Amino acid sequence: MTNLRIGHGYDVHRLTEGRKLILGGVEISWEKGLLGHSDADVLTHAVMDALTGAARLGDIGKLFPDTDPAYKGISSLKLLEETGRLLEKRGCAVVNIDAVLLAQAPKVAPYKARMAENIAAALGIDPEQVNVKATTEEGLGFTGDGSGMAAHAVVLVEKTGDGGKS
Ligand code: MG
């Protein structure tokens, strides 16, 4: 059996006034921000969920419950670091990550490289292993009307050891 494992992550957060907009660990100046228990970084959450999927660690809601006061307002990059440590314990090394943000506005093209760098740094991998994309949904649905943002991520990991549990 191959030692390569794929994972897919998906997340959604509502946009609201009075919140900072944090995407891939980058604070973007915008009239609204994402609502959530942590910093609500939807892109980073999708990446984390893809990683936990590939490593069979369940999902991020199980790992970092939004009822836990320890995670209130926390930077999602911190949670991503912790996810990386859990993968390492399982003997899983990231091969590559591809993530896409679904947002009508603002334009995030100027920030994509920094987002990829932040994600890579949190996981201790090379920025070349991370790709961040963004798209609008042509004005359709909840991302199109500006009520929220969504993100998908797929990751490939390689099991380099049994990490104690296969
Ligand atoms: Mg989330």
CSV table of N, CA and C in Angstrom, one decimal, residues 43-141:
chain,number,residue,atom,x,y,z
A,43,LEU,N,-9.4,30.2,5.8
A,43,LEU,CA,-8.5,29.5,4.9
A,43,LEU,C,-7.6,28.6,5.7
A,44,THR,N,-7.1,29.0,6.8
A,44,THR,CA,-6.2,28.2,7.7
A,44,THR,C,-7.0,27.0,8.3
A,45,HIS,N,-8.3,27.3,8.6
A,45,HIS,CA,-9.2,26.2,9.1
A,45,HIS,C,-9.3,25.1,8.1
A,46,ALA,N,-9.5,25.5,6.8
A,46,ALA,CA,-9.7,24.4,5.7
A,46,ALA,C,-8.4,23.6,5.6
A,47,VAL,N,-7.3,24.3,5.7
A,47,VAL,CA,-6.0,23.6,5.6
A,47,VAL,C,-5.8,22.6,6.8
A,48,MET,N,-6.2,23.1,8.0
A,48,MET,CA,-6.1,22.2,9.2
A,48,MET,C,-7.0,21.0,9.0
A,49,ASP,N,-8.2,21.2,8.5
A,49,ASP,CA,-9.2,20.1,8.4
A,49,ASP,C,-8.7,19.1,7.3
A,50,ALA,N,-8.0,19.6,6.3
A,50,ALA,CA,-7.5,18.7,5.3
A,50,ALA,C,-6.3,17.9,5.9
A,51,LEU,N,-5.5,18.5,6.7
A,51,LEU,CA,-4.4,17.8,7.3
A,51,LEU,C,-4.9,16.7,8.3
A,52,THR,N,-5.9,17.1,9.1
A,52,THR,CA,-6.4,16.1,10.1
A,52,THR,C,-7.1,15.0,9.3
A,53,GLY,N,-7.7,15.3,8.2
A,53,GLY,CA,-8.3,14.2,7.4
A,53,GLY,C,-7.3,13.2,6.8
A,54,ALA,N,-6.2,13.8,6.3
A,54,ALA,CA,-5.2,12.9,5.7
A,54,ALA,C,-4.5,12.0,6.8
A,55,ALA,N,-4.4,12.6,8.0
A,55,ALA,CA,-3.7,11.8,9.1
A,55,ALA,C,-4.7,11.0,9.9
A,56,ARG,N,-6.0,11.0,9.5
A,56,ARG,CA,-7.1,10.3,10.2
A,56,ARG,C,-7.1,10.8,11.7
A,57,LEU,N,-7.1,12.1,11.8
A,57,LEU,CA,-7.2,12.6,13.2
A,57,LEU,C,-8.6,13.2,13.5
A,58,GLY,N,-9.5,12.8,12.6
A,58,GLY,CA,-10.9,13.4,12.8
A,58,GLY,C,-11.0,14.7,12.2
A,59,ASP,N,-11.5,15.7,12.9
A,59,ASP,CA,-11.7,17.0,12.3
A,59,ASP,C,-11.3,18.1,13.4
A,60,ILE,N,-11.2,19.3,12.9
A,60,ILE,CA,-10.6,20.4,13.8
A,60,ILE,C,-11.6,20.7,14.9
A,61,GLY,N,-12.9,20.5,14.7
A,61,GLY,CA,-13.9,20.7,15.7
A,61,GLY,C,-13.7,19.8,16.9
A,62,LYS,N,-13.2,18.6,16.6
A,62,LYS,CA,-12.9,17.6,17.7
A,62,LYS,C,-11.6,18.0,18.4
A,63,LEU,N,-10.6,18.4,17.6
A,63,LEU,CA,-9.3,18.7,18.2
A,63,LEU,C,-9.3,20.1,19.0
A,64,PHE,N,-10.0,21.1,18.4
A,64,PHE,CA,-10.0,22.4,19.0
A,64,PHE,C,-11.5,22.9,19.2
A,65,PRO,N,-12.2,22.3,20.2
A,65,PRO,CA,-13.6,22.7,20.3
A,65,PRO,C,-13.9,24.2,20.5
A,66,ASP,N,-14.9,24.7,19.9
A,66,ASP,CA,-15.2,26.1,20.0
A,66,ASP,C,-15.9,26.4,21.3
A,67,THR,N,-16.0,25.4,22.2
A,67,THR,CA,-16.5,25.7,23.5
A,67,THR,C,-15.4,25.9,24.5
A,68,ASP,N,-14.2,25.7,24.0
A,68,ASP,CA,-13.0,25.7,24.9
A,68,ASP,C,-12.5,27.2,25.0
A,69,PRO,N,-12.6,27.8,26.2
A,69,PRO,CA,-12.1,29.2,26.3
A,69,PRO,C,-10.7,29.4,25.9
A,70,ALA,N,-9.9,28.3,26.0
A,70,ALA,CA,-8.4,28.4,25.6
A,70,ALA,C,-8.3,28.9,24.2
A,71,TYR,N,-9.3,28.6,23.3
A,71,TYR,CA,-9.1,29.0,21.9
A,71,TYR,C,-9.8,30.3,21.5
A,72,LYS,N,-10.4,31.0,22.5
A,72,LYS,CA,-11.1,32.2,22.2
A,72,LYS,C,-10.2,33.3,21.7
A,73,GLY,N,-10.4,33.7,20.5
A,73,GLY,CA,-9.6,34.8,19.9
A,73,GLY,C,-8.2,34.3,19.4
A,74,ILE,N,-7.9,33.1,19.5
A,74,ILE,CA,-6.6,32.6,19.2
A,74,ILE,C,-6.2,32.7,17.8
A,75,SER,N,-5.0,33.0,17.5
A,75,SER,CA,-4.5,32.9,16.1
A,75,SER,C,-4.6,31.5,15.5
A,76,SER,N,-5.3,31.4,14.4
A,76,SER,CA,-5.4,30.0,13.8
A,76,SER,C,-4.1,29.4,13.4
A,77,LEU,N,-3.1,30.3,13.2
A,77,LEU,CA,-1.8,29.8,12.9
A,77,LEU,C,-1.2,29.0,14.0
A,78,LYS,N,-1.6,29.4,15.3
A,78,LYS,CA,-1.1,28.6,16.5
A,78,LYS,C,-1.8,27.2,16.4
A,79,LEU,N,-3.1,27.2,16.0
A,79,LEU,CA,-3.8,25.9,16.0
A,79,LEU,C,-3.2,25.1,14.8
A,80,LEU,N,-2.8,25.7,13.8
A,80,LEU,CA,-2.1,25.0,12.6
A,80,LEU,C,-0.8,24.4,13.1
A,81,GLU,N,-0.1,25.2,13.9
A,81,GLU,CA,1.2,24.6,14.4
A,81,GLU,C,1.0,23.4,15.2
A,82,GLU,N,-0.1,23.4,16.1
A,82,GLU,CA,-0.4,22.3,16.9
A,82,GLU,C,-0.8,21.1,16.0
A,83,THR,N,-1.6,21.4,15.0
A,83,THR,CA,-2.0,20.3,14.0
A,83,THR,C,-0.8,19.7,13.4
A,84,GLY,N,0.2,20.5,13.0
A,84,GLY,CA,1.4,20.0,12.5
A,84,GLY,C,2.2,19.1,13.4
A,85,ARG,N,2.2,19.4,14.7
A,85,ARG,CA,2.8,18.6,15.7
A,85,ARG,C,2.1,17.2,15.8
A,86,LEU,N,0.8,17.3,15.8
A,86,LEU,CA,0.0,16.0,15.8
A,86,LEU,C,0.3,15.1,14.6
A,87,LEU,N,0.4,15.7,13.5
A,87,LEU,CA,0.8,15.0,12.3
A,87,LEU,C,2.1,14.3,12.4
A,88,GLU,N,3.1,15.1,12.9
A,88,GLU,CA,4.4,14.6,13.1
A,88,GLU,C,4.4,13.4,14.0
A,89,LYS,N,3.6,13.5,15.1
A,89,LYS,CA,3.5,12.4,16.1
A,89,LYS,C,3.0,11.1,15.4
A,90,ARG,N,2.1,11.3,14.4
A,90,ARG,CA,1.5,10.2,13.6
A,90,ARG,C,2.5,9.7,12.5
A,91,GLY,N,3.6,10.4,12.4
A,91,GLY,CA,4.6,10.0,11.3
A,91,GLY,C,4.2,10.5,10.0
A,92,CYS,N,3.4,11.6,9.9
A,92,CYS,CA,3.0,12.1,8.6
A,92,CYS,C,3.7,13.4,8.2
A,93,ALA,N,4.3,13.4,7.1
A,93,ALA,CA,5.0,14.6,6.6
A,93,ALA,C,4.2,15.2,5.4
A,94,VAL,N,4.1,16.5,5.4
A,94,VAL,CA,3.3,17.1,4.3
A,94,VAL,C,4.1,17.1,3.0
A,95,VAL,N,3.5,16.7,1.9
A,95,VAL,CA,4.1,16.7,0.6
A,95,VAL,C,3.7,18.1,0.0
A,96,ASN,N,2.4,18.4,-0.1
A,96,ASN,CA,2.0,19.7,-0.6
A,96,ASN,C,0.6,20.0,-0.2
A,97,ILE,N,0.3,21.3,-0.3
A,97,ILE,CA,-1.0,21.8,0.1
A,97,ILE,C,-1.5,22.7,-1.0
A,98,ASP,N,-2.8,22.5,-1.4
A,98,ASP,CA,-3.4,23.5,-2.3
A,98,ASP,C,-4.7,24.0,-1.7
A,99,ALA,N,-4.8,25.3,-1.6
A,99,ALA,CA,-6.0,25.8,-0.9
A,99,ALA,C,-6.6,26.9,-1.8
A,100,VAL,N,-7.9,27.0,-1.7
A,100,VAL,CA,-8.6,28.0,-2.5
A,100,VAL,C,-9.7,28.7,-1.6
A,101,LEU,N,-9.6,30.0,-1.6
A,101,LEU,CA,-10.5,30.9,-0.8
A,101,LEU,C,-11.7,31.3,-1.8
A,102,LEU,N,-12.9,31.2,-1.3
A,102,LEU,CA,-14.0,31.6,-2.0
A,102,LEU,C,-14.6,32.9,-1.4
A,103,ALA,N,-14.4,34.0,-2.0
A,103,ALA,CA,-14.8,35.3,-1.5
A,103,ALA,C,-15.1,36.3,-2.6
A,104,GLN,N,-16.1,37.1,-2.5
A,104,GLN,CA,-16.5,38.0,-3.5
A,104,GLN,C,-15.5,39.3,-3.4
A,105,ALA,N,-15.2,39.6,-2.2
A,105,ALA,CA,-14.4,40.8,-1.9
A,105,ALA,C,-13.8,40.7,-0.5
A,106,PRO,N,-12.7,41.3,-0.2
A,106,PRO,CA,-11.8,42.1,-1.1
A,106,PRO,C,-10.9,41.3,-2.0
A,107,LYS,N,-10.2,41.9,-2.9
A,107,LYS,CA,-9.2,41.3,-3.7
A,107,LYS,C,-8.1,40.8,-2.8
A,108,VAL,N,-7.7,39.5,-2.8
A,108,VAL,CA,-6.7,39.0,-1.9
A,108,VAL,C,-5.4,38.7,-2.7
A,109,ALA,N,-5.4,38.9,-4.0
A,109,ALA,CA,-4.2,38.6,-4.8
A,109,ALA,C,-2.9,39.1,-4.2
A,110,PRO,N,-2.9,40.4,-3.7
A,110,PRO,CA,-1.6,40.9,-3.1
A,110,PRO,C,-1.1,40.1,-1.9
A,111,TYR,N,-2.0,39.4,-1.3
A,111,TYR,CA,-1.6,38.7,0.0
A,111,TYR,C,-1.4,37.2,-0.1
A,112,LYS,N,-1.6,36.6,-1.3
A,112,LYS,CA,-1.6,35.2,-1.4
A,112,LYS,C,-0.2,34.6,-1.0
A,113,ALA,N,0.8,35.3,-1.5
A,113,ALA,CA,2.2,34.7,-1.2
A,113,ALA,C,2.5,34.7,0.3
A,114,ARG,N,2.0,35.8,1.0
A,114,ARG,CA,2.3,35.9,2.4
A,114,ARG,C,1.4,34.8,3.1
A,115,MET,N,0.2,34.6,2.7
A,115,MET,CA,-0.6,33.5,3.3
A,115,MET,C,0.1,32.2,3.2
A,116,ALA,N,0.6,31.9,2.0
A,116,ALA,CA,1.3,30.6,1.8
A,116,ALA,C,2.6,30.5,2.7
A,117,GLU,N,3.3,31.6,2.8
A,117,GLU,CA,4.4,31.7,3.7
A,117,GLU,C,4.1,31.4,5.1
A,118,ASN,N,3.0,32.0,5.6
A,118,ASN,CA,2.5,31.9,7.0
A,118,ASN,C,2.2,30.4,7.2
A,119,ILE,N,1.4,29.8,6.3
A,119,ILE,CA,1.0,28.4,6.5
A,119,ILE,C,2.2,27.5,6.5
A,120,ALA,N,3.1,27.8,5.6
A,120,ALA,CA,4.4,26.9,5.5
A,120,ALA,C,5.2,27.1,6.8
A,121,ALA,N,5.3,28.3,7.3
A,121,ALA,CA,6.1,28.6,8.5
A,121,ALA,C,5.5,27.8,9.7
A,122,ALA,N,4.2,27.9,9.8
A,122,ALA,CA,3.5,27.2,11.0
A,122,ALA,C,3.7,25.7,10.9
A,123,LEU,N,3.9,25.2,9.8
A,123,LEU,CA,4.1,23.7,9.6
A,123,LEU,C,5.5,23.3,9.5
A,124,GLY,N,6.4,24.3,9.5
A,124,GLY,CA,7.8,24.0,9.3
A,124,GLY,C,8.2,23.4,8.0
A,125,ILE,N,7.5,23.8,6.9
A,125,ILE,CA,7.7,23.3,5.6
A,125,ILE,C,8.1,24.4,4.7
A,126,ASP,N,8.5,24.1,3.5
A,126,ASP,CA,9.0,25.1,2.5
A,126,ASP,C,7.7,25.8,1.9
A,127,PRO,N,7.8,27.1,1.7
A,127,PRO,CA,6.6,27.8,1.0
A,127,PRO,C,6.3,27.2,-0.3
A,128,GLU,N,7.3,26.6,-1.0
A,128,GLU,CA,7.1,26.0,-2.3
A,128,GLU,C,6.1,24.8,-2.2
A,129,GLN,N,5.9,24.3,-1.0
A,129,GLN,CA,5.0,23.2,-0.8
A,129,GLN,C,3.5,23.7,-0.7
A,130,VAL,N,3.3,25.0,-0.6
A,130,VAL,CA,2.0,25.5,-0.3
A,130,VAL,C,1.5,26.4,-1.5
A,131,ASN,N,0.3,26.2,-1.9
A,131,ASN,CA,-0.3,27.1,-3.0
A,131,ASN,C,-1.6,27.6,-2.5
A,132,VAL,N,-1.7,28.9,-2.6
A,132,VAL,CA,-3.0,29.6,-2.1
A,132,VAL,C,-3.6,30.3,-3.3
A,133,LYS,N,-4.9,30.0,-3.6
A,133,LYS,CA,-5.6,30.6,-4.7
A,133,LYS,C,-6.9,31.3,-4.1
A,134,ALA,N,-7.5,32.1,-4.9
A,134,ALA,CA,-8.7,32.7,-4.5
A,134,ALA,C,-9.6,32.8,-5.7
A,135,THR,N,-10.9,32.7,-5.5
A,135,THR,CA,-11.9,32.9,-6.6
A,135,THR,C,-13.1,33.6,-6.0
A,136,THR,N,-13.9,34.3,-6.9
A,136,THR,CA,-15.2,34.7,-6.5
A,136,THR,C,-16.2,33.6,-7.0
A,137,GLU,N,-17.4,33.7,-6.5
A,137,GLU,CA,-18.4,32.8,-7.0
A,137,GLU,C,-19.4,33.6,-7.9
A,138,GLU,N,-18.9,34.5,-8.6
A,138,GLU,CA,-19.7,35.3,-9.6
A,138,GLU,C,-20.9,35.9,-9.0
A,139,GLY,N,-20.8,36.3,-7.8
A,139,GLY,CA,-22.0,37.0,-7.1
A,139,GLY,C,-23.1,36.0,-6.7
A,140,LEU,N,-22.8,34.7,-6.8
A,140,LEU,CA,-23.8,33.8,-6.4
A,140,LEU,C,-23.7,33.3,-5.0
A,141,GLY,N,-24.8,32.9,-4.4
A,141,GLY,CA,-24.7,32.3,-3.1
A,141,GLY,C,-24.2,33.2,-1.9
